[in-house]
Amino acid sequence: MFNANVLAKRLHPAVQHCVVASVTDHGDAKSFVLVPDEEAGTRELAPFKAGSYINVRTTLAGSVARRTYSLSSSPKEALEGKYRITVKLKEGGFLSAWLHNEAKVGDKLTATEPGGHVTHSGIRDCKKVVALAGGSGITPFMSMAKAIDEGTEDFEMTLLYGARTEADLVFRADFDAIAARCPKVKVVYVLSEEQKEGFEAGFITAELIKKYAGAEQFSIYALGPGAMCDFLDHELPKLGLAQKFIRMERTEDVCDAGE
């Protein structure tokens, strides 16, 4: 087999068989570390760029349940044989309900190769990124923050993380620790239903983005629920950025169903 074919198979596996290695409870979200299921033939996980997602599948009650989840782990961790997905319980969700209520260490899943368009490109994007996150849209930015901190990504990221209350902020301790030691990562918390010292109040507006973006040219990455993205559809044009510098992904634009 030619080396190019070996590399292609490594980067683009037809399927990745995984085992749940650990489960961490974040309150209304849980993180699941997935490792290769060597018994099923997967010995290593495909590498990925920070911001990517995988489509996770399993069989529940005789039906295939599948859903796309962003990776909250860093690209370096993939090379160490670990993926991490962080899942919020979705009302009416088939797979998310099983993950939250029943999934345990040792359970087996399959995953697609990593993909996604909200990843940093030195050719397409600015050296500075203003990241806008709400709800489960925070997960790919955890991956980016880790990658910047580890040196596997080379750009600056200012994250505006919107939540209803301080208690709803997932990964806050992790973000704070990274921001404290890595000058390329800055985090601003925006609370819509609380007013507290040290937090911005309200919603992520064009005015708030300008406050923290600075004078340097920047790209916008936005991930969050539909209501947040609909609001940003009206706010982002006020920034006067070229469309190529704006990428947005709605967290509802995924599949979570049995078939």
PDB file of C-alpha atoms in Angstrom:
ATOM      1  CA  MET A   1       0.000   0.000   0.000  1.00  0.00           C
ATOM      2  CA  PHE A   2       1.325   3.441  -0.890  1.00  0.00           C
ATOM      3  CA  ASN A   3       2.160   5.773   2.004  1.00  0.00           C
ATOM      4  CA  ALA A   4      -0.375   8.287   0.680  1.00  0.00           C
ATOM      5  CA  ASN A   5      -3.117   5.692   1.034  1.00  0.00           C
ATOM      6  CA  VAL A   6      -2.032   4.906   4.586  1.00  0.00           C
ATOM      7  CA  LEU A   7      -2.194   8.607   5.454  1.00  0.00           C
ATOM      8  CA  ALA A   8      -5.606   9.006   3.793  1.00  0.00           C
ATOM      9  CA  LYS A   9      -6.998   6.102   5.816  1.00  0.00           C
ATOM     10  CA  ARG A  10      -5.560   7.632   8.994  1.00  0.00           C
ATOM     11  CA  LEU A  11      -7.121  11.033   8.311  1.00  0.00           C
ATOM     12  CA  HIS A  12     -10.420   9.798   6.847  1.00  0.00           C
ATOM     13  CA  PRO A  13     -11.473   6.509   8.470  1.00  0.00           C
ATOM     14  CA  ALA A  14     -14.744   5.017   7.277  1.00  0.00           C
ATOM     15  CA  VAL A  15     -15.758   4.522  10.910  1.00  0.00           C
ATOM     16  CA  GLN A  16     -14.146   4.934  14.321  1.00  0.00           C
ATOM     17  CA  HIS A  17     -15.119   2.450  17.025  1.00  0.00           C
ATOM     18  CA  CYS A  18     -14.922   4.053  20.463  1.00  0.00           C
ATOM     19  CA  VAL A  19     -15.360   3.179  24.123  1.00  0.00           C
ATOM     20  CA  VAL A  20     -16.462   5.579  26.858  1.00  0.00           C
ATOM     21  CA  ALA A  21     -13.425   5.932  29.149  1.00  0.00           C
ATOM     22  CA  SER A  22     -14.762   8.514  31.620  1.00  0.00           C
ATOM     23  CA  VAL A  23     -17.821  10.646  32.369  1.00  0.00           C
ATOM     24  CA  THR A  24     -17.694  14.082  34.029  1.00  0.00           C
ATOM     25  CA  ASP A  25     -20.822  15.845  35.298  1.00  0.00           C
ATOM     26  CA  HIS A  26     -20.960  19.629  34.790  1.00  0.00           C
ATOM     27  CA  GLY A  27     -24.525  20.085  36.050  1.00  0.00           C
ATOM     28  CA  ASP A  28     -26.727  20.471  32.983  1.00  0.00           C
ATOM     29  CA  ALA A  29     -23.917  19.109  30.779  1.00  0.00           C
ATOM     30  CA  LYS A  30     -21.723  16.029  30.840  1.00  0.00           C
ATOM     31  CA  SER A  31     -18.369  15.324  29.219  1.00  0.00           C
ATOM     32  CA  PHE A  32     -17.515  11.920  27.784  1.00  0.00           C
ATOM     33  CA  VAL A  33     -13.949  10.876  26.984  1.00  0.00           C
ATOM     34  CA  LEU A  34     -13.881   8.415  24.090  1.00  0.00           C
ATOM     35  CA  VAL A  35     -10.917   6.149  23.358  1.00  0.00           C
ATOM     36  CA  PRO A  36     -10.304   3.610  20.565  1.00  0.00           C
ATOM     37  CA  ASP A  37     -12.176   0.306  20.790  1.00  0.00           C
ATOM     38  CA  GLU A  38      -9.282  -1.944  19.794  1.00  0.00           C
ATOM     39  CA  GLU A  39     -11.422  -5.069  20.015  1.00  0.00           C
ATOM     40  CA  ALA A  40     -13.583  -3.651  17.207  1.00  0.00           C
ATOM     41  CA  GLY A  41     -10.543  -2.773  15.097  1.00  0.00           C
ATOM     42  CA  THR A  42      -9.882   0.910  15.890  1.00  0.00           C
ATOM     43  CA  ARG A  43      -6.360   1.396  17.223  1.00  0.00           C
ATOM     44  CA  GLU A  44      -5.998   5.176  16.887  1.00  0.00           C
ATOM     45  CA  LEU A  45      -8.263   8.177  16.485  1.00  0.00           C
ATOM     46  CA  ALA A  46      -8.201  10.476  13.487  1.00  0.00           C
ATOM     47  CA  PRO A  47      -6.490  13.828  14.078  1.00  0.00           C
ATOM     48  CA  PHE A  48      -8.494  17.026  13.791  1.00  0.00           C
ATOM     49  CA  LYS A  49      -8.309  20.823  13.828  1.00  0.00           C
ATOM     50  CA  ALA A  50      -9.627  22.639  16.883  1.00  0.00           C
ATOM     51  CA  GLY A  51     -13.276  23.506  16.326  1.00  0.00           C
ATOM     52  CA  SER A  52     -14.166  20.241  14.593  1.00  0.00           C
ATOM     53  CA  TYR A  53     -17.049  17.902  15.375  1.00  0.00           C
ATOM     54  CA  ILE A  54     -17.826  14.204  15.045  1.00  0.00           C
ATOM     55  CA  ASN A  55     -21.113  12.417  14.403  1.00  0.00           C
ATOM     56  CA  VAL A  56     -21.681   9.915  17.206  1.00  0.00           C
ATOM     57  CA  ARG A  57     -23.893   6.854  16.701  1.00  0.00           C
ATOM     58  CA  THR A  58     -25.216   3.933  18.704  1.00  0.00           C
ATOM     59  CA  THR A  59     -28.220   1.615  18.637  1.00  0.00           C
ATOM     60  CA  LEU A  60     -30.965   2.253  21.174  1.00  0.00           C
ATOM     61  CA  ALA A  61     -34.151   0.178  21.411  1.00  0.00           C
ATOM     62  CA  GLY A  62     -33.493  -1.252  17.970  1.00  0.00           C
ATOM     63  CA  SER A  63     -33.050   2.146  16.311  1.00  0.00           C
ATOM     64  CA  VAL A  64     -29.912   4.026  15.266  1.00  0.00           C
ATOM     65  CA  ALA A  65     -29.410   7.170  17.344  1.00  0.00           C
ATOM     66  CA  ARG A  66     -26.977   9.711  15.985  1.00  0.00           C
ATOM     67  CA  ARG A  67     -26.014  13.284  16.635  1.00  0.00           C
ATOM     68  CA  THR A  68     -23.218  15.683  15.814  1.00  0.00           C
ATOM     69  CA  TYR A  69     -21.152  16.904  18.763  1.00  0.00           C
ATOM     70  CA  SER A  70     -18.250  19.343  18.720  1.00  0.00           C
ATOM     71  CA  LEU A  71     -15.022  18.093  20.245  1.00  0.00           C
ATOM     72  CA  SER A  72     -14.094  19.880  23.466  1.00  0.00           C
ATOM     73  CA  SER A  73     -10.701  18.176  23.632  1.00  0.00           C
ATOM     74  CA  SER A  74      -7.572  19.503  21.961  1.00  0.00           C
ATOM     75  CA  PRO A  75      -5.961  18.144  18.769  1.00  0.00           C
ATOM     76  CA  LYS A  76      -3.004  17.044  20.899  1.00  0.00           C
ATOM     77  CA  GLU A  77      -5.288  14.812  22.958  1.00  0.00           C
ATOM     78  CA  ALA A  78      -6.468  13.066  19.778  1.00  0.00           C
ATOM     79  CA  LEU A  79      -2.867  12.077  19.091  1.00  0.00           C
ATOM     80  CA  GLU A  80      -2.847  10.605  22.610  1.00  0.00           C
ATOM     81  CA  GLY A  81      -5.921   8.506  21.752  1.00  0.00           C
ATOM     82  CA  LYS A  82      -8.648  10.637  23.339  1.00  0.00           C
ATOM     83  CA  TYR A  83     -11.677  12.539  22.098  1.00  0.00           C
ATOM     84  CA  ARG A  84     -13.933  14.459  24.467  1.00  0.00           C
ATOM     85  CA  ILE A  85     -17.484  15.501  23.694  1.00  0.00           C
ATOM     86  CA  THR A  86     -19.551  17.666  26.031  1.00  0.00           C
ATOM     87  CA  VAL A  87     -23.301  17.165  25.837  1.00  0.00           C
ATOM     88  CA  LYS A  88     -26.187  19.239  27.170  1.00  0.00           C
ATOM     89  CA  LEU A  89     -29.461  17.446  27.782  1.00  0.00           C
ATOM     90  CA  LYS A  90     -31.756  18.353  24.891  1.00  0.00           C
ATOM     91  CA  GLU A  91     -35.503  18.306  25.442  1.00  0.00           C
ATOM     92  CA  GLY A  92     -36.887  15.493  23.320  1.00  0.00           C
ATOM     93  CA  GLY A  93     -33.379  14.406  22.375  1.00  0.00           C
ATOM     94  CA  PHE A  94     -32.941  10.686  21.825  1.00  0.00           C
ATOM     95  CA  LEU A  95     -29.186  10.282  22.079  1.00  0.00           C
ATOM     96  CA  SER A  96     -28.549  13.132  24.518  1.00  0.00           C
ATOM     97  CA  ALA A  97     -31.099  11.643  26.949  1.00  0.00           C
ATOM     98  CA  TRP A  98     -29.355   8.259  26.814  1.00  0.00           C
ATOM     99  CA  LEU A  99     -25.927   9.843  27.308  1.00  0.00           C
ATOM    100  CA  HIS A 100     -27.113  11.828  30.320  1.00  0.00           C
ATOM    101  CA  ASN A 101     -29.231   9.167  32.006  1.00  0.00           C
ATOM    102  CA  GLU A 102     -27.718   5.819  31.089  1.00  0.00           C
ATOM    103  CA  ALA A 103     -24.295   5.975  29.412  1.00  0.00           C
ATOM    104  CA  LYS A 104     -21.414   4.673  31.520  1.00  0.00           C
ATOM    105  CA  VAL A 105     -17.754   3.798  31.302  1.00  0.00           C
ATOM    106  CA  GLY A 106     -17.280   0.828  28.965  1.00  0.00           C
ATOM    107  CA  ASP A 107     -20.212   1.624  26.683  1.00  0.00           C
ATOM    108  CA  LYS A 108     -19.402   1.482  22.981  1.00  0.00           C
ATOM    109  CA  LEU A 109     -20.155   4.027  20.261  1.00  0.00           C
ATOM    110  CA  THR A 110     -19.078   4.686  16.713  1.00  0.00           C
ATOM    111  CA  ALA A 111     -17.978   8.034  15.334  1.00  0.00           C
ATOM    112  CA  THR A 112     -17.340   9.537  11.932  1.00  0.00           C
ATOM    113  CA  GLU A 113     -14.120  11.281  11.021  1.00  0.00           C
ATOM    114  CA  PRO A 114     -13.881  14.857  12.388  1.00  0.00           C
ATOM    115  CA  GLY A 115     -15.238  17.670  10.218  1.00  0.00           C
ATOM    116  CA  GLY A 116     -16.548  21.223  10.364  1.00  0.00           C
ATOM    117  CA  HIS A 117     -15.954  24.666   8.901  1.00  0.00           C
ATOM    118  CA  VAL A 118     -15.463  26.703  12.094  1.00  0.00           C
ATOM    119  CA  THR A 119     -11.738  26.044  12.274  1.00  0.00           C
ATOM    120  CA  HIS A 120      -8.886  28.501  11.887  1.00  0.00           C
ATOM    121  CA  SER A 121      -7.116  28.880   8.547  1.00  0.00           C
ATOM    122  CA  GLY A 122      -4.077  31.114   8.221  1.00  0.00           C
ATOM    123  CA  ILE A 123      -4.979  31.762   4.585  1.00  0.00           C
ATOM    124  CA  ARG A 124      -8.649  32.642   5.133  1.00  0.00           C
ATOM    125  CA  ASP A 125      -8.816  34.079   8.652  1.00  0.00           C
ATOM    126  CA  CYS A 126      -7.362  36.992  10.557  1.00  0.00           C
ATOM    127  CA  LYS A 127      -4.689  36.407  13.170  1.00  0.00           C
ATOM    128  CA  LYS A 128      -7.212  37.599  15.758  1.00  0.00           C
ATOM    129  CA  VAL A 129     -10.545  35.847  16.294  1.00  0.00           C
ATOM    130  CA  VAL A 130     -13.491  37.110  18.313  1.00  0.00           C
ATOM    131  CA  ALA A 131     -15.439  34.007  19.323  1.00  0.00           C
ATOM    132  CA  LEU A 132     -19.114  34.262  20.257  1.00  0.00           C
ATOM    133  CA  ALA A 133     -20.629  31.335  22.154  1.00  0.00           C
ATOM    134  CA  GLY A 134     -23.913  30.414  23.767  1.00  0.00           C
ATOM    135  CA  GLY A 135     -25.212  27.144  25.196  1.00  0.00           C
ATOM    136  CA  SER A 136     -23.503  24.040  23.822  1.00  0.00           C
ATOM    137  CA  GLY A 137     -21.763  26.281  21.273  1.00  0.00           C
ATOM    138  CA  ILE A 138     -19.017  26.732  23.862  1.00  0.00           C
ATOM    139  CA  THR A 139     -17.480  23.270  23.282  1.00  0.00           C
ATOM    140  CA  PRO A 140     -15.399  23.956  20.126  1.00  0.00           C
ATOM    141  CA  PHE A 141     -13.962  27.084  21.759  1.00  0.00           C
ATOM    142  CA  MET A 142     -12.733  24.970  24.655  1.00  0.00           C
ATOM    143  CA  SER A 143     -10.852  22.938  22.055  1.00  0.00           C
ATOM    144  CA  MET A 144      -9.455  26.111  20.469  1.00  0.00           C
ATOM    145  CA  ALA A 145      -8.389  27.595  23.800  1.00  0.00           C
ATOM    146  CA  LYS A 146      -6.552  24.380  24.671  1.00  0.00           C
ATOM    147  CA  ALA A 147      -4.884  24.249  21.248  1.00  0.00           C
ATOM    148  CA  ILE A 148      -3.698  27.860  21.504  1.00  0.00           C
ATOM    149  CA  ASP A 149      -2.404  27.211  25.012  1.00  0.00           C
ATOM    150  CA  GLU A 150      -0.576  24.054  23.863  1.00  0.00           C
ATOM    151  CA  GLY A 151       0.888  25.804  20.825  1.00  0.00           C
ATOM    152  CA  THR A 152      -0.823  23.649  18.190  1.00  0.00           C
ATOM    153  CA  GLU A 153      -2.845  26.658  16.952  1.00  0.00           C
ATOM    154  CA  ASP A 154      -1.300  30.085  16.356  1.00  0.00           C
ATOM    155  CA  PHE A 155      -3.912  32.825  16.641  1.00  0.00           C
ATOM    156  CA  GLU A 156      -5.374  35.115  19.290  1.00  0.00           C
ATOM    157  CA  MET A 157      -8.875  34.466  20.583  1.00  0.00           C
ATOM    158  CA  THR A 158     -11.141  36.775  22.545  1.00  0.00           C
ATOM    159  CA  LEU A 159     -14.160  34.759  23.671  1.00  0.00           C
ATOM    160  CA  LEU A 160     -17.495  36.356  24.532  1.00  0.00           C
ATOM    161  CA  TYR A 161     -19.378  33.585  26.310  1.00  0.00           C
ATOM    162  CA  GLY A 162     -23.081  34.218  26.831  1.00  0.00           C
ATOM    163  CA  ALA A 163     -25.230  32.390  29.401  1.00  0.00           C
ATOM    164  CA  ARG A 164     -28.365  33.066  31.391  1.00  0.00           C
ATOM    165  CA  THR A 165     -26.651  32.937  34.793  1.00  0.00           C
ATOM    166  CA  GLU A 166     -23.190  32.387  36.236  1.00  0.00           C
ATOM    167  CA  ALA A 167     -24.212  28.838  37.170  1.00  0.00           C
ATOM    168  CA  ASP A 168     -24.845  28.053  33.498  1.00  0.00           C
ATOM    169  CA  LEU A 169     -21.213  28.683  32.487  1.00  0.00           C
ATOM    170  CA  VAL A 170     -19.608  25.360  31.510  1.00  0.00           C
ATOM    171  CA  PHE A 171     -15.786  25.093  31.646  1.00  0.00           C
ATOM    172  CA  ARG A 172     -15.440  28.421  33.453  1.00  0.00           C
ATOM    173  CA  ALA A 173     -12.588  27.197  35.662  1.00  0.00           C
ATOM    174  CA  ASP A 174     -10.791  25.752  32.623  1.00  0.00           C
ATOM    175  CA  PHE A 175     -11.146  28.950  30.610  1.00  0.00           C
ATOM    176  CA  ASP A 176     -10.017  31.090  33.526  1.00  0.00           C
ATOM    177  CA  ALA A 177      -6.929  28.921  34.046  1.00  0.00           C
ATOM    178  CA  ILE A 178      -5.968  29.050  30.372  1.00  0.00           C
ATOM    179  CA  ALA A 179      -6.552  32.812  30.136  1.00  0.00           C
ATOM    180  CA  ALA A 180      -4.407  33.366  33.245  1.00  0.00           C
ATOM    181  CA  ARG A 181      -1.380  31.667  31.746  1.00  0.00           C
ATOM    182  CA  CYS A 182      -1.868  32.247  27.996  1.00  0.00           C
ATOM    183  CA  PRO A 183      -1.955  35.895  26.820  1.00  0.00           C
ATOM    184  CA  LYS A 184      -3.410  34.849  23.452  1.00  0.00           C
ATOM    185  CA  VAL A 185      -6.702  33.777  25.101  1.00  0.00           C
ATOM    186  CA  LYS A 186      -9.086  36.270  26.701  1.00  0.00           C
ATOM    187  CA  VAL A 187     -12.535  35.385  28.066  1.00  0.00           C
ATOM    188  CA  VAL A 188     -15.481  37.699  28.757  1.00  0.00           C
ATOM    189  CA  TYR A 189     -18.620  36.304  30.391  1.00  0.00           C
ATOM    190  CA  VAL A 190     -21.979  37.799  29.420  1.00  0.00           C
ATOM    191  CA  LEU A 191     -25.026  37.064  31.604  1.00  0.00           C
ATOM    192  CA  SER A 192     -28.516  37.755  30.271  1.00  0.00           C
ATOM    193  CA  GLU A 193     -30.468  37.176  33.501  1.00  0.00           C
ATOM    194  CA  GLU A 194     -28.025  38.331  36.190  1.00  0.00           C
ATOM    195  CA  GLN A 195     -26.050  41.466  36.913  1.00  0.00           C
ATOM    196  CA  LYS A 196     -22.807  40.757  38.745  1.00  0.00           C
ATOM    197  CA  GLU A 197     -19.510  42.512  39.180  1.00  0.00           C
ATOM    198  CA  GLY A 198     -16.908  41.185  36.758  1.00  0.00           C
ATOM    199  CA  PHE A 199     -19.502  40.096  34.190  1.00  0.00           C
ATOM    200  CA  GLU A 200     -21.075  41.876  31.251  1.00  0.00           C
ATOM    201  CA  ALA A 201     -24.882  42.022  31.372  1.00  0.00           C
ATOM    202  CA  GLY A 202     -27.398  41.503  28.579  1.00  0.00           C
ATOM    203  CA  PHE A 203     -26.670  40.024  25.172  1.00  0.00           C
ATOM    204  CA  ILE A 204     -23.704  39.855  22.811  1.00  0.00           C
ATOM    205  CA  THR A 205     -24.239  42.991  20.738  1.00  0.00           C
ATOM    206  CA  ALA A 206     -22.149  44.698  18.072  1.00  0.00           C
ATOM    207  CA  GLU A 207     -21.302  47.360  20.634  1.00  0.00           C
ATOM    208  CA  LEU A 208     -20.017  44.749  23.088  1.00  0.00           C
ATOM    209  CA  ILE A 209     -17.975  43.055  20.367  1.00  0.00           C
ATOM    210  CA  LYS A 210     -16.363  46.402  19.452  1.00  0.00           C
ATOM    211  CA  LYS A 211     -15.555  47.017  23.119  1.00  0.00           C
ATOM    212  CA  TYR A 212     -13.367  43.921  23.332  1.00  0.00           C
ATOM    213  CA  ALA A 213     -12.206  43.402  19.735  1.00  0.00           C
ATOM    214  CA  GLY A 214      -9.818  46.345  19.653  1.00  0.00           C
ATOM    215  CA  ALA A 215      -8.561  48.121  16.538  1.00  0.00           C
ATOM    216  CA  GLU A 216      -6.850  45.135  14.907  1.00  0.00           C
ATOM    217  CA  GLN A 217      -8.683  43.371  12.056  1.00  0.00           C
ATOM    218  CA  PHE A 218     -10.460  40.254  13.271  1.00  0.00           C
ATOM    219  CA  SER A 219     -12.544  37.264  12.243  1.00  0.00           C
ATOM    220  CA  ILE A 220     -15.806  36.262  13.910  1.00  0.00           C
ATOM    221  CA  TYR A 221     -16.678  32.686  14.847  1.00  0.00           C
ATOM    222  CA  ALA A 222     -20.177  32.298  16.307  1.00  0.00           C
ATOM    223  CA  LEU A 223     -21.765  29.114  17.625  1.00  0.00           C
ATOM    224  CA  GLY A 224     -24.931  28.832  19.631  1.00  0.00           C
ATOM    225  CA  PRO A 225     -28.676  28.211  19.640  1.00  0.00           C
ATOM    226  CA  GLY A 226     -30.924  29.546  16.904  1.00  0.00           C
ATOM    227  CA  ALA A 227     -32.225  32.470  18.972  1.00  0.00           C
ATOM    228  CA  MET A 228     -28.678  33.702  19.573  1.00  0.00           C
ATOM    229  CA  CYS A 229     -27.708  33.342  15.916  1.00  0.00           C
ATOM    230  CA  ASP A 230     -30.886  35.103  14.766  1.00  0.00           C
ATOM    231  CA  PHE A 231     -29.989  38.012  17.052  1.00  0.00           C
ATOM    232  CA  LEU A 232     -26.421  38.080  15.707  1.00  0.00           C
ATOM    233  CA  ASP A 233     -27.742  38.139  12.140  1.00  0.00           C
ATOM    234  CA  HIS A 234     -28.919  41.670  12.931  1.00  0.00           C
ATOM    235  CA  GLU A 235     -25.911  42.710  15.021  1.00  0.00           C
ATOM    236  CA  LEU A 236     -22.914  41.493  13.011  1.00  0.00           C
ATOM    237  CA  PRO A 237     -23.586  43.655   9.899  1.00  0.00           C
ATOM    238  CA  LYS A 238     -23.054  46.691  12.160  1.00  0.00           C
ATOM    239  CA  LEU A 239     -19.378  45.710  12.448  1.00  0.00           C
ATOM    240  CA  GLY A 240     -18.749  46.328   8.749  1.00  0.00           C
ATOM    241  CA  LEU A 241     -16.719  43.140   8.322  1.00  0.00           C
ATOM    242  CA  ALA A 242     -16.332  41.378   4.986  1.00  0.00           C
ATOM    243  CA  GLN A 243     -18.515  38.260   4.917  1.00  0.00           C
ATOM    244  CA  LYS A 244     -15.451  36.030   4.538  1.00  0.00           C
ATOM    245  CA  PHE A 245     -14.444  36.980   8.077  1.00  0.00           C
ATOM    246  CA  ILE A 246     -17.719  35.757   9.616  1.00  0.00           C
ATOM    247  CA  ARG A 247     -18.625  32.135  10.189  1.00  0.00           C
ATOM    248  CA  MET A 248     -21.644  31.028  12.171  1.00  0.00           C
ATOM    249  CA  GLU A 249     -23.038  27.655  13.125  1.00  0.00           C
ATOM    250  CA  ARG A 250     -26.363  26.971  14.822  1.00  0.00           C
ATOM    251  CA  THR A 251     -26.173  24.185  17.362  1.00  0.00           C
ATOM    252  CA  GLU A 252     -29.622  22.958  16.289  1.00  0.00           C
ATOM    253  CA  ASP A 253     -28.351  22.196  12.788  1.00  0.00           C
ATOM    254  CA  VAL A 254     -27.517  18.634  13.767  1.00  0.00           C
ATOM    255  CA  CYS A 255     -29.331  15.311  13.801  1.00  0.00           C
ATOM    256  CA  ASP A 256     -30.597  13.761  17.039  1.00  0.00           C
ATOM    257  CA  ALA A 257     -33.067  11.089  16.048  1.00  0.00           C
ATOM    258  CA  GLY A 258     -33.734   7.418  15.736  1.00  0.00           C
ATOM    259  CA  GLU A 259     -34.080   5.797  12.346  1.00  0.00           C
TER     260      GLU A 259
END
